[in-house]
Amino acid sequence: MFTVEINGRKIEARNGETILDVLNRAGAKVPTLCHLKGLFPSGACRICSVEVEGFNTLIPSCAYPVQDGMIIKTNTPRVVKARKTIIELLLANHVQDCLYCVRNGDCELQELAAVYGVRERRYPASPEKRPVDVSSPSIVHDQNKCILCGKCVRTCEEIVGVAAIDFVHRGSKTVIAPAFEFNLNVSSCIGCGQCVLVCPTGALRERSSLKEVTDALQNPEKFVVVQHAPAVSVTLAEEFGLKAGSDADRLLVNALRRLGFDRVFDTAFSADLTIMEEASELVERLQNGGSIPMMTSCSPGWVKFVEQFYPEFIPNLSTCKSPQQMMGAVIKSIFAREQGISPDKIFSVSVMPCTAKKFEAERPEFSHNGYADIDAVLTTRELIRLIRMYGIEFDSLKPDEPDLPFGKRSTAGKLFGGTGGVMEAALRTAYFLITGKEPQKIVFEEVRGLKGIREARVKIADIELGVAVANGIQNAKALLEQIKAGRDDLHFIEVMTCPGGCVGGGGQPFDTCPASIRTRLQALYQIDRNEAVRASHQNPLIQELYDRYLERPLSHRSHELLHTKYTERDVLI
């Protein structure tokens, strides 16, 4: 430990810290645009520069190690002028469409321009107008709004592990794009949207379905049904002034009804249905032979990643559809028949914390009798915009109950919202399917938490099950490489594409950070502690669904509705 001076205050620092680390701990806020905590600093934007006594030039605080005795000043006239100039230069090449931008009011560049008093364009420029890439079902890429901070590139490569985009060309011609400036739809992009979360300006955004949904809500010929994912309700509190980590599930139901949806269902119900099928599939593979380890298929970014980069593991993927698609299939078949509604009159909407779900909904495999399982997917962000657009005061709503029969869930289904949740839910039901008894140990702490890879040995009757949970694609890659190298002690693997699972999904609010992810995870665990029905097979409406329509897990009828297959994908770039 040693001492540095920051704006006249003595602050203790440690070897290996950057100036920015110490500034943040000392509460001396400086702006950043390119900085990603936990990754090696790039120093690309220079907006975090500070003045250090004895140095002739300003120092980028994110990239410079702190040293004993440093005298640091964060807001001298020289520093403020430099930051303002950087902002002005960025704006010179930036499209001036803030009124129409999806990030208006939530844009880091716009906020900095306001803070530093930028009120006119001092550096006129005529940047080349580039076409907006709308080829992806999940993500829109507008290079005209890009400030070349590089956060999307580094996130895609270093955090997600896909590297679908990079810097292309050099100098003033530099842009961020897939190789050869091809469109996203022919790139290796898996649609996860983590690049959207880190983009400070709206150069990357989700492909919105708000118009399709509002049109359907206003169409008297359409019966509009909505489902909401487990991670959504534990996120909304942050946006509407409620206590962080609160479960706003019942308030959300009320809000969706006020928006005009004819039925409001809970995707955690179909998560229970997924577990019935997936746990049964695991037991079937263990007892009668099949590709082991079996790998979960709930996360569409992960599925696309396997199809593109590890097609030899496609047989290891569970054939189960995701909860979103299972709910959609049941709505357009069983529910439609029960209600006497033609499937073509039903407009089925899902609210998801995920941009890749938009891609998943458009997959041709996910249709039945010519009807798509899902007609439109809204991200959590889009739902927030819709609630505000309709003038609904979320924090003043009264709790309401979802519609039956697809509104009752177990807490196991709710756990799907976080990394390790699918594994824990599956273990609870697999134990019952193998032994006919409820597990004495209902909570599997070994698979909880945010560690990159968690492994456990679970004894079920005479089977010792080797299980692993991969938190993010990078960690999944490590497991796949181990298996390719000969590792054979794992039977079941859960993979979530996004860090933290769905609670950290690419469709969540822009301020999603590790602290937010932990808070949302704890909210899911709290729900699991407080409620009585904690296993998917205990859900009485799931039991009724099988008794009346599906017969049993893995029956011909359930395979027809609830299962699918995946195929190798060629990646052009």
Coordinates of C-alpha atoms in Angstrom, one line a residue:
M1 CA 0.0 0.0 0.0
F2 CA 1.1 3.5 -0.7
T3 CA -0.4 7.0 -0.8
V4 CA -1.4 9.2 -3.7
E5 CA -3.1 12.6 -3.8
I6 CA -6.3 13.1 -5.7
N7 CA -7.7 16.6 -5.9
G8 CA -6.0 17.5 -2.6
R9 CA -7.1 14.4 -0.8
K10 CA -4.7 11.6 0.4
I11 CA -5.9 8.2 -0.8
E12 CA -4.3 4.8 -0.3
A13 CA -3.5 2.8 -3.4
R14 CA -2.2 -0.7 -4.2
N15 CA 0.4 -2.0 -6.6
G16 CA -1.2 -3.1 -9.9
E17 CA -4.1 -0.7 -9.8
T18 CA -4.7 1.8 -12.5
I19 CA -5.3 5.5 -11.8
L20 CA -9.0 4.9 -12.7
D21 CA -9.3 2.1 -10.1
V22 CA -8.2 4.4 -7.4
L23 CA -10.3 7.3 -8.6
N24 CA -13.4 5.2 -8.6
R25 CA -12.7 3.9 -5.1
A26 CA -12.1 7.5 -3.9
G27 CA -15.4 8.7 -5.4
A28 CA -13.6 11.0 -7.9
K29 CA -15.7 10.3 -10.9
V30 CA -14.2 10.6 -14.4
P31 CA -16.1 9.8 -17.6
T32 CA -15.2 6.7 -19.7
L33 CA -16.4 5.5 -23.1
C34 CA -14.1 2.6 -24.1
H35 CA -13.4 1.2 -20.6
L36 CA -14.7 -2.3 -19.8
K37 CA -14.0 -3.3 -16.2
G38 CA -12.1 -6.6 -15.9
L39 CA -10.5 -6.4 -19.4
F40 CA -7.1 -5.1 -20.3
P41 CA -7.4 -1.3 -20.9
S42 CA -7.3 -0.1 -24.5
G43 CA -7.1 3.7 -23.8
A44 CA -8.9 4.3 -27.1
C45 CA -11.2 7.2 -26.3
R46 CA -9.0 9.3 -23.9
I47 CA -12.1 10.8 -22.3
C48 CA -10.9 9.6 -18.9
S49 CA -7.6 11.6 -19.1
V50 CA -6.4 13.4 -16.0
E51 CA -3.5 15.7 -15.1
V52 CA -0.7 14.2 -13.1
E53 CA 2.0 16.5 -11.7
G54 CA 5.3 16.0 -13.4
F55 CA 3.8 14.8 -16.7
N56 CA 3.8 17.1 -19.7
T57 CA 0.8 15.4 -21.3
L58 CA -2.6 14.3 -19.9
I59 CA -2.7 10.7 -18.8
P60 CA -5.5 8.2 -19.7
S61 CA -6.5 7.0 -16.2
C62 CA -7.9 3.7 -17.4
A63 CA -4.5 2.6 -18.9
Y64 CA -1.9 4.0 -16.6
P65 CA -0.7 2.3 -13.4
V66 CA -0.9 4.3 -10.2
Q67 CA 2.5 5.1 -8.6
D68 CA 3.5 6.1 -5.1
G69 CA 3.3 9.8 -4.5
M70 CA 1.4 10.7 -7.6
I71 CA -0.5 14.1 -7.4
I72 CA -3.6 13.7 -9.6
K73 CA -6.1 16.3 -10.6
T74 CA -9.3 15.2 -12.4
N75 CA -11.0 18.5 -13.3
T76 CA -8.5 21.2 -14.1
P77 CA -9.3 23.6 -16.9
R78 CA -6.9 21.8 -19.1
V79 CA -8.6 18.4 -18.5
V80 CA -12.1 19.8 -18.9
K81 CA -11.1 21.5 -22.2
A82 CA -9.6 18.2 -23.5
R83 CA -12.7 16.2 -22.7
K84 CA -14.9 18.8 -24.3
T85 CA -12.8 18.7 -27.4
I86 CA -13.0 15.0 -27.6
I87 CA -16.7 15.1 -27.3
E88 CA -16.9 17.8 -30.0
L89 CA -14.8 15.7 -32.4
L90 CA -16.9 12.6 -31.8
L91 CA -20.0 14.6 -32.5
A92 CA -18.5 16.0 -35.7
N93 CA -18.7 12.6 -37.3
H94 CA -21.9 11.6 -35.6
V95 CA -25.4 11.6 -37.1
Q96 CA -27.6 14.3 -35.6
D97 CA -30.8 12.3 -35.1
C98 CA -31.0 12.2 -31.3
L99 CA -34.8 12.9 -31.3
Y100 CA -35.4 9.7 -33.3
C101 CA -32.7 7.5 -31.7
V102 CA -33.6 4.6 -29.5
R103 CA -31.0 5.7 -27.0
N104 CA -32.3 9.3 -26.7
G105 CA -32.2 10.1 -23.0
D106 CA -30.1 7.0 -22.3
C107 CA -27.0 7.8 -24.4
E108 CA -23.6 8.1 -22.9
L109 CA -22.3 10.5 -25.6
Q110 CA -25.5 12.6 -25.3
E111 CA -25.0 12.7 -21.5
L112 CA -21.4 13.8 -21.7
A113 CA -22.3 16.5 -24.3
A114 CA -24.8 17.9 -21.7
V115 CA -22.4 17.6 -18.8
Y116 CA -19.5 19.4 -20.6
G117 CA -21.8 22.1 -22.1
V118 CA -21.4 21.2 -25.8
R119 CA -24.0 23.4 -27.4
E120 CA -22.9 23.8 -31.0
R121 CA -21.0 21.9 -33.7
R122 CA -17.6 23.5 -33.8
Y123 CA -16.0 21.0 -36.1
P124 CA -18.1 20.7 -39.2
A125 CA -17.7 17.4 -41.1
S126 CA -19.4 15.5 -43.9
P127 CA -19.1 11.9 -42.9
E128 CA -19.9 9.2 -45.4
K129 CA -23.4 8.0 -44.9
R130 CA -23.5 4.2 -44.5
P131 CA -26.4 1.9 -44.9
V132 CA -28.0 0.5 -41.7
D133 CA -27.6 -3.3 -41.4
V134 CA -31.1 -4.7 -40.6
S135 CA -30.3 -8.2 -41.9
S136 CA -30.2 -9.9 -38.4
P137 CA -33.5 -10.9 -36.8
S138 CA -32.0 -9.8 -33.5
I139 CA -29.7 -6.8 -33.9
V140 CA -29.6 -3.6 -35.9
H141 CA -26.2 -2.2 -36.7
D142 CA -25.9 1.5 -37.6
Q143 CA -22.3 2.4 -38.3
N144 CA -23.3 6.1 -38.6
K145 CA -23.7 6.2 -34.8
C146 CA -20.5 4.4 -34.0
I147 CA -17.7 6.3 -32.1
L148 CA -15.2 3.4 -32.5
C149 CA -14.9 2.9 -28.7
G150 CA -14.3 -0.8 -29.5
K151 CA -16.4 -2.1 -26.5
C152 CA -18.6 -4.2 -28.8
V153 CA -15.6 -5.8 -30.5
R154 CA -13.9 -6.7 -27.2
T155 CA -17.1 -7.9 -25.6
C156 CA -17.8 -10.2 -28.6
E157 CA -14.3 -11.6 -28.6
E158 CA -13.1 -11.5 -25.0
I159 CA -16.3 -12.0 -23.0
V160 CA -18.7 -13.9 -25.3
G161 CA -16.0 -15.7 -27.3
V162 CA -17.4 -15.4 -30.8
A163 CA -15.5 -12.5 -32.4
A164 CA -18.2 -11.8 -35.1
I165 CA -17.1 -8.2 -35.5
D166 CA -13.8 -6.3 -35.6
F167 CA -12.2 -3.0 -36.8
V168 CA -12.2 -3.0 -40.6
H169 CA -10.0 -0.6 -42.7
R170 CA -7.6 1.9 -41.2
G171 CA -7.3 5.6 -40.3
S172 CA -10.4 7.7 -41.0
K173 CA -11.9 4.9 -43.0
T174 CA -12.1 2.6 -40.0
V175 CA -15.5 1.0 -39.2
I176 CA -16.7 -1.8 -37.0
A177 CA -18.2 -4.7 -39.0
P178 CA -18.0 -8.4 -39.7
A179 CA -15.2 -9.4 -42.0
F180 CA -15.2 -7.9 -45.5
E181 CA -18.0 -5.6 -44.2
F182 CA -20.6 -8.3 -44.8
N183 CA -23.9 -8.1 -43.0
L184 CA -24.6 -9.7 -39.6
N185 CA -26.9 -12.4 -40.9
V186 CA -24.1 -14.1 -42.8
S187 CA -21.5 -13.6 -40.0
S188 CA -20.8 -15.8 -37.0
C189 CA -23.0 -13.5 -34.8
I190 CA -25.2 -15.6 -32.4
G191 CA -27.5 -12.7 -31.6
C192 CA -26.9 -12.6 -27.9
G193 CA -26.9 -8.8 -27.7
Q194 CA -24.1 -8.4 -25.3
C195 CA -22.7 -5.9 -27.8
V196 CA -25.9 -3.9 -27.5
L197 CA -25.6 -3.7 -23.7
V198 CA -22.1 -2.1 -23.9
C199 CA -22.6 0.2 -26.9
P200 CA -22.7 3.8 -25.6
T201 CA -24.5 5.4 -28.5
G202 CA -27.1 3.1 -30.1
A203 CA -24.9 2.0 -33.0
L204 CA -26.1 -1.4 -32.0
R205 CA -29.6 -2.0 -30.9
E206 CA -32.3 -4.7 -30.8
R207 CA -34.5 -5.1 -33.8
S208 CA -37.7 -3.7 -32.5
S209 CA -41.1 -5.5 -32.7
L210 CA -43.0 -2.8 -31.0
K211 CA -44.9 -1.8 -34.1
E212 CA -46.0 -5.4 -34.8
V213 CA -47.2 -5.8 -31.3
T214 CA -49.0 -2.5 -31.0
D215 CA -50.7 -3.1 -34.4
A216 CA -51.9 -6.5 -33.1
L217 CA -53.2 -5.0 -29.9
Q218 CA -55.3 -2.5 -31.8
N219 CA -56.6 -5.2 -34.3
P220 CA -60.0 -6.4 -33.2
E221 CA -59.6 -9.5 -35.4
K222 CA -56.5 -10.7 -33.4
F223 CA -56.6 -12.6 -30.1
V224 CA -53.3 -11.4 -28.6
V225 CA -51.6 -13.6 -26.0
V226 CA -48.4 -12.8 -24.1
Q227 CA -45.9 -14.7 -22.0
H228 CA -43.2 -13.3 -19.8
A229 CA -39.9 -14.9 -19.0
P230 CA -38.7 -15.6 -15.4
A231 CA -35.9 -13.0 -15.5
V232 CA -38.1 -10.1 -16.6
S233 CA -40.1 -9.7 -13.3
V234 CA -37.0 -9.5 -11.2
T235 CA -35.6 -6.7 -13.4
L236 CA -38.5 -4.3 -13.8
A237 CA -38.2 -3.1 -10.2
E238 CA -34.9 -1.3 -11.1
E239 CA -36.7 0.7 -13.8
F240 CA -39.8 1.7 -12.0
G241 CA -38.6 3.0 -8.6
L242 CA -39.2 -0.2 -6.6
K243 CA -36.6 -1.8 -4.4
A244 CA -33.9 -3.5 -6.4
G245 CA -34.3 -7.2 -6.4
S246 CA -38.1 -7.1 -5.8
D247 CA -40.1 -9.5 -7.8
A248 CA -42.6 -7.4 -9.8
D249 CA -44.3 -10.5 -11.3
R250 CA -47.9 -9.7 -10.2
L251 CA -47.5 -6.0 -11.1
L252 CA -46.2 -7.0 -14.5
V253 CA -49.4 -9.2 -15.1
N254 CA -51.5 -6.1 -14.3
A255 CA -49.5 -3.9 -16.7
L256 CA -49.7 -6.4 -19.5
R257 CA -53.5 -6.6 -19.1
R258 CA -53.7 -2.8 -19.2
L259 CA -51.7 -2.9 -22.4
G260 CA -54.6 -4.9 -23.9
F261 CA -53.3 -8.5 -24.0
D262 CA -56.2 -10.9 -24.0
R263 CA -54.3 -13.6 -22.0
V264 CA -51.2 -13.2 -19.8
F265 CA -49.2 -16.4 -19.3
D266 CA -46.0 -17.2 -17.4
T267 CA -43.1 -18.7 -19.3
A268 CA -42.0 -20.3 -16.0
F269 CA -44.9 -22.6 -16.6
S270 CA -43.4 -23.8 -19.8
A271 CA -40.0 -23.9 -18.1
D272 CA -41.6 -26.6 -15.9
L273 CA -42.8 -28.3 -19.0
T274 CA -39.3 -28.1 -20.5
I275 CA -37.9 -29.7 -17.3
M276 CA -40.4 -32.6 -17.6
E277 CA -39.3 -33.3 -21.1
E278 CA -35.6 -32.5 -20.6
A279 CA -35.2 -34.5 -17.4
S280 CA -37.0 -37.4 -19.0
E281 CA -34.7 -37.2 -22.0
L282 CA -31.7 -37.3 -19.7
V283 CA -33.0 -40.3 -17.9
E284 CA -33.8 -42.0 -21.2
R285 CA -30.2 -41.4 -22.5
L286 CA -28.7 -42.6 -19.3
Q287 CA -30.7 -45.8 -19.1
N288 CA -31.1 -46.7 -22.8
G289 CA -28.1 -45.1 -24.5
G290 CA -27.8 -41.8 -26.2
S291 CA -25.3 -39.0 -26.7
I292 CA -23.7 -38.1 -23.4
P293 CA -23.1 -35.6 -22.0
M294 CA -26.5 -34.2 -22.8
M295 CA -26.5 -30.4 -23.1
T296 CA -29.3 -28.0 -22.5
S297 CA -31.0 -26.2 -25.5
C298 CA -32.9 -23.4 -23.8
S299 CA -30.4 -20.6 -24.8
P300 CA -30.7 -19.9 -28.5
G301 CA -27.4 -18.1 -28.7
W302 CA -25.7 -21.2 -27.3
V303 CA -27.6 -23.5 -29.8
K304 CA -26.5 -21.4 -32.7
F305 CA -22.9 -21.4 -31.4
V306 CA -22.9 -25.2 -31.4
E307 CA -24.4 -25.4 -34.9
Q308 CA -21.7 -23.0 -36.2
F309 CA -18.5 -23.9 -34.3
Y310 CA -19.0 -27.4 -32.8
P311 CA -21.5 -29.2 -35.0
E312 CA -20.0 -32.5 -33.8
F313 CA -21.9 -31.8 -30.5
I314 CA -25.3 -31.3 -32.1
P315 CA -26.4 -34.9 -31.1
N316 CA -25.5 -33.9 -27.5
L317 CA -28.0 -31.0 -27.5
S318 CA -31.3 -31.8 -25.9
T319 CA -34.1 -32.0 -28.5
C320 CA -36.4 -30.0 -26.3
K321 CA -37.6 -26.7 -27.5
S322 CA -37.0 -23.7 -25.2
P323 CA -39.7 -22.6 -22.8
Q324 CA -40.6 -19.7 -25.1
Q325 CA -41.2 -22.1 -28.0
M326 CA -43.0 -24.7 -26.0
M327 CA -45.4 -22.1 -24.7
G328 CA -46.0 -20.9 -28.2
A329 CA -46.6 -24.4 -29.5
V330 CA -49.1 -25.2 -26.8
I331 CA -50.9 -21.9 -27.2
K332 CA -51.3 -22.4 -31.0
S333 CA -52.5 -26.0 -30.6
I334 CA -54.0 -27.1 -27.3
F335 CA -55.1 -23.6 -26.1
A336 CA -56.5 -22.6 -29.5
R337 CA -58.6 -25.8 -29.7
E338 CA -59.9 -25.5 -26.1
Q339 CA -60.9 -21.9 -26.7
G340 CA -62.3 -22.5 -30.1
I341 CA -60.0 -20.0 -31.7
S342 CA -58.3 -20.5 -35.1
P343 CA -54.5 -20.4 -34.7
D344 CA -54.3 -17.8 -37.5
K345 CA -56.4 -15.5 -35.3
I346 CA -53.9 -15.8 -32.4
F347 CA -51.0 -13.4 -32.2
S348 CA -48.5 -14.8 -29.7
V349 CA -46.0 -12.5 -28.0
S350 CA -43.2 -13.3 -25.7
V351 CA -41.4 -10.8 -23.4
M352 CA -37.8 -12.0 -23.0
P353 CA -34.5 -10.7 -21.5
C354 CA -32.8 -11.8 -24.7
T355 CA -32.2 -10.6 -28.2
A356 CA -31.4 -14.0 -29.5
K357 CA -35.0 -15.1 -28.8
K358 CA -36.0 -12.9 -31.8
F359 CA -33.8 -15.1 -34.0
E360 CA -35.1 -18.3 -32.3
A361 CA -38.8 -17.3 -33.0
E362 CA -38.0 -17.0 -36.7
R363 CA -36.3 -20.4 -37.0
P364 CA -38.4 -22.5 -39.5
E365 CA -38.1 -25.5 -37.2
F366 CA -40.3 -23.7 -34.6
S367 CA -43.7 -24.0 -36.3
H368 CA -46.5 -26.5 -36.2
N369 CA -49.2 -27.1 -38.8
G370 CA -47.9 -24.1 -40.7
Y371 CA -48.2 -21.7 -37.8
A372 CA -45.1 -20.1 -36.1
D373 CA -45.0 -20.9 -32.4
I374 CA -44.2 -17.2 -31.6
D375 CA -45.2 -14.2 -33.7
A376 CA -43.2 -11.5 -32.0
V377 CA -40.6 -11.1 -29.2
L378 CA -40.2 -8.0 -27.1
T379 CA -37.1 -7.5 -25.0
T380 CA -37.3 -6.3 -21.4
R381 CA -36.2 -2.8 -22.8
E382 CA -39.0 -2.8 -25.4
L383 CA -41.6 -3.8 -22.7
I384 CA -40.4 -0.8 -20.6
R385 CA -40.8 1.5 -23.5
L386 CA -44.3 0.1 -24.2
I387 CA -45.4 0.5 -20.6
R388 CA -44.2 4.1 -20.6
M389 CA -45.8 4.8 -24.1
Y390 CA -49.2 3.7 -22.7
G391 CA -48.8 6.0 -19.7
I392 CA -49.0 3.1 -17.1
E393 CA -47.7 4.1 -13.7
F394 CA -46.1 0.8 -12.9
D395 CA -45.3 1.4 -9.2
S396 CA -48.9 2.3 -8.5
L397 CA -50.4 -0.9 -9.9
K398 CA -52.2 -3.6 -7.8
P399 CA -50.9 -7.2 -8.0
D400 CA -52.8 -9.4 -10.4
E401 CA -52.8 -13.1 -11.2
P402 CA -51.8 -14.6 -14.6
D403 CA -54.3 -16.5 -16.6
L404 CA -54.8 -20.3 -16.3
P405 CA -54.0 -22.9 -17.4
F406 CA -50.5 -21.6 -18.2
G407 CA -50.0 -19.2 -15.4
K408 CA -49.1 -21.5 -12.5
R409 CA -45.5 -22.4 -12.0
S410 CA -43.1 -24.0 -9.6
T411 CA -40.1 -22.2 -8.2
A412 CA -37.9 -24.5 -10.3
G413 CA -39.4 -23.0 -13.4
K414 CA -38.6 -19.5 -12.0
L415 CA -35.0 -20.5 -11.5
F416 CA -34.6 -20.7 -15.3
G417 CA -33.8 -17.0 -15.1
G418 CA -30.3 -17.4 -13.8
T419 CA -27.2 -19.5 -14.5
G420 CA -27.4 -22.9 -12.9
G421 CA -31.2 -22.7 -12.7
V422 CA -32.0 -25.1 -15.5
M423 CA -29.6 -27.6 -14.0
E424 CA -31.0 -27.3 -10.5
A425 CA -34.6 -27.7 -11.7
A426 CA -33.6 -30.7 -13.9
L427 CA -31.9 -32.4 -11.0
R428 CA -34.9 -32.1 -8.7
T429 CA -37.1 -33.8 -11.3
A430 CA -34.6 -36.3 -12.6
Y431 CA -34.2 -37.5 -9.0
F432 CA -38.0 -38.1 -8.8
L433 CA -38.2 -39.8 -12.2
I434 CA -35.4 -42.2 -11.3
T435 CA -36.3 -43.0 -7.7
G436 CA -40.0 -42.2 -7.5
K437 CA -39.2 -40.1 -4.4
E438 CA -38.7 -36.5 -3.7
P439 CA -35.1 -35.5 -3.2
Q440 CA -34.2 -34.8 0.4
K441 CA -31.8 -32.1 -0.9
I442 CA -33.9 -29.7 -2.8
V443 CA -31.2 -26.9 -3.2
F444 CA -28.1 -27.7 -5.1
E445 CA -25.7 -25.0 -3.9
E446 CA -22.9 -26.5 -6.1
V447 CA -24.5 -25.2 -9.3
R448 CA -25.5 -21.8 -8.0
G449 CA -23.4 -18.6 -8.2
L450 CA -21.4 -16.8 -10.9
K451 CA -18.3 -18.8 -11.1
G452 CA -17.4 -19.5 -14.7
I453 CA -17.7 -23.3 -14.5
R454 CA -19.4 -25.2 -11.6
E455 CA -19.3 -28.9 -11.3
A456 CA -20.9 -31.4 -9.0
R457 CA -21.4 -35.1 -8.4
V458 CA -25.0 -36.0 -7.7
K459 CA -25.9 -39.5 -6.4
I460 CA -29.3 -40.7 -7.6
A461 CA -30.1 -44.3 -6.7
D462 CA -27.2 -46.3 -8.2
I463 CA -26.2 -43.5 -10.6
E464 CA -23.5 -41.0 -9.9
L465 CA -24.3 -38.1 -12.1
G466 CA -21.5 -35.8 -13.3
V467 CA -23.0 -32.4 -14.0
A468 CA -21.5 -29.0 -15.0
V469 CA -22.8 -25.5 -15.5
A470 CA -21.1 -23.1 -17.9
N471 CA -21.7 -19.4 -17.2
G472 CA -21.3 -17.9 -20.7
I473 CA -20.0 -19.2 -24.1
Q474 CA -16.3 -18.7 -23.2
N475 CA -16.6 -21.2 -20.4
A476 CA -18.7 -23.6 -22.5
K477 CA -15.9 -23.6 -25.1
A478 CA -13.5 -24.7 -22.4
L479 CA -15.8 -27.6 -21.5
L480 CA -16.3 -28.6 -25.1
E481 CA -12.5 -28.7 -25.7
Q482 CA -12.1 -30.9 -22.6
I483 CA -14.7 -33.3 -23.9
K484 CA -13.0 -33.4 -27.4
A485 CA -9.8 -34.2 -25.6
G486 CA -11.3 -37.3 -24.0
R487 CA -13.0 -36.2 -20.8
D488 CA -15.8 -38.6 -20.2
D489 CA -17.0 -38.1 -16.6
L490 CA -19.8 -35.6 -17.3
H491 CA -23.4 -36.6 -18.1
F492 CA -25.3 -33.3 -18.2
I493 CA -24.2 -29.8 -19.0
E494 CA -26.1 -26.5 -18.7
V495 CA -25.0 -23.6 -20.8
M496 CA -26.3 -20.0 -20.6
T497 CA -25.0 -17.7 -23.4
C498 CA -25.0 -14.5 -21.3
P499 CA -23.0 -13.9 -18.1
G500 CA -25.3 -14.6 -15.2
G501 CA -27.8 -16.3 -17.4
C502 CA -31.0 -14.6 -18.6
V503 CA -30.8 -12.0 -15.8
G504 CA -27.8 -10.7 -17.7
G505 CA -29.3 -11.1 -21.1
G506 CA -28.7 -8.8 -24.0
G507 CA -32.3 -7.5 -23.9
Q508 CA -32.1 -6.3 -20.3
P509 CA -31.8 -2.6 -19.3
F510 CA -28.6 -0.9 -20.5
D511 CA -27.3 -0.4 -16.9
T512 CA -27.0 -4.2 -16.4
C513 CA -23.8 -4.8 -14.5
P514 CA -22.4 -7.5 -12.2
A515 CA -24.0 -6.0 -9.2
S516 CA -27.4 -5.9 -10.9
I517 CA -27.0 -9.6 -12.0
R518 CA -26.2 -10.7 -8.5
T519 CA -29.2 -8.8 -7.1
R520 CA -31.5 -10.4 -9.7
L521 CA -30.1 -13.9 -9.0
Q522 CA -30.7 -13.4 -5.3
A523 CA -34.3 -12.4 -6.0
L524 CA -34.8 -15.7 -7.9
Y525 CA -33.3 -17.7 -4.9
Q526 CA -35.6 -15.8 -2.5
I527 CA -38.6 -16.8 -4.6
D528 CA -37.4 -20.4 -4.4
R529 CA -37.1 -20.2 -0.6
N530 CA -40.5 -18.7 0.0
E531 CA -42.9 -20.8 -2.0
A532 CA -44.2 -24.4 -1.5
V533 CA -44.1 -25.9 -5.0
R534 CA -40.4 -26.2 -5.8
A535 CA -40.2 -28.9 -8.4
S536 CA -41.6 -28.9 -11.9
H537 CA -43.2 -32.4 -11.6
Q538 CA -45.2 -31.1 -8.6
N539 CA -46.9 -28.4 -10.7
P540 CA -50.6 -29.6 -10.8
L541 CA -51.4 -27.9 -14.0
I542 CA -48.3 -29.5 -15.7
Q543 CA -49.7 -32.9 -14.4
E544 CA -53.1 -32.0 -15.9
L545 CA -51.6 -31.0 -19.2
Y546 CA -50.0 -34.5 -19.5
D547 CA -53.1 -36.3 -18.3
R548 CA -55.5 -34.5 -20.8
Y549 CA -53.3 -33.9 -23.8
L550 CA -49.7 -35.1 -23.8
E551 CA -50.0 -38.5 -22.1
R552 CA -46.5 -38.6 -20.7
P553 CA -43.0 -37.0 -21.3
L554 CA -41.4 -38.1 -24.5
S555 CA -44.7 -39.4 -25.9
H556 CA -45.4 -39.2 -29.6
R557 CA -47.6 -36.1 -29.0
S558 CA -45.1 -34.3 -26.8
H559 CA -42.3 -35.0 -29.4
E560 CA -44.6 -33.6 -32.1
L561 CA -45.2 -30.4 -30.2
L562 CA -42.3 -29.9 -27.8
H563 CA -39.2 -31.2 -29.5
T564 CA -37.1 -30.2 -32.5
K565 CA -33.8 -30.9 -34.2
Y566 CA -30.7 -28.8 -35.0
T567 CA -28.4 -28.9 -38.0
E568 CA -24.9 -27.7 -38.9
R569 CA -24.7 -24.1 -40.1
D570 CA -22.2 -22.7 -42.5
V571 CA -20.5 -19.5 -41.4
L572 CA -19.5 -17.5 -44.4
I573 CA -17.2 -15.2 -42.4

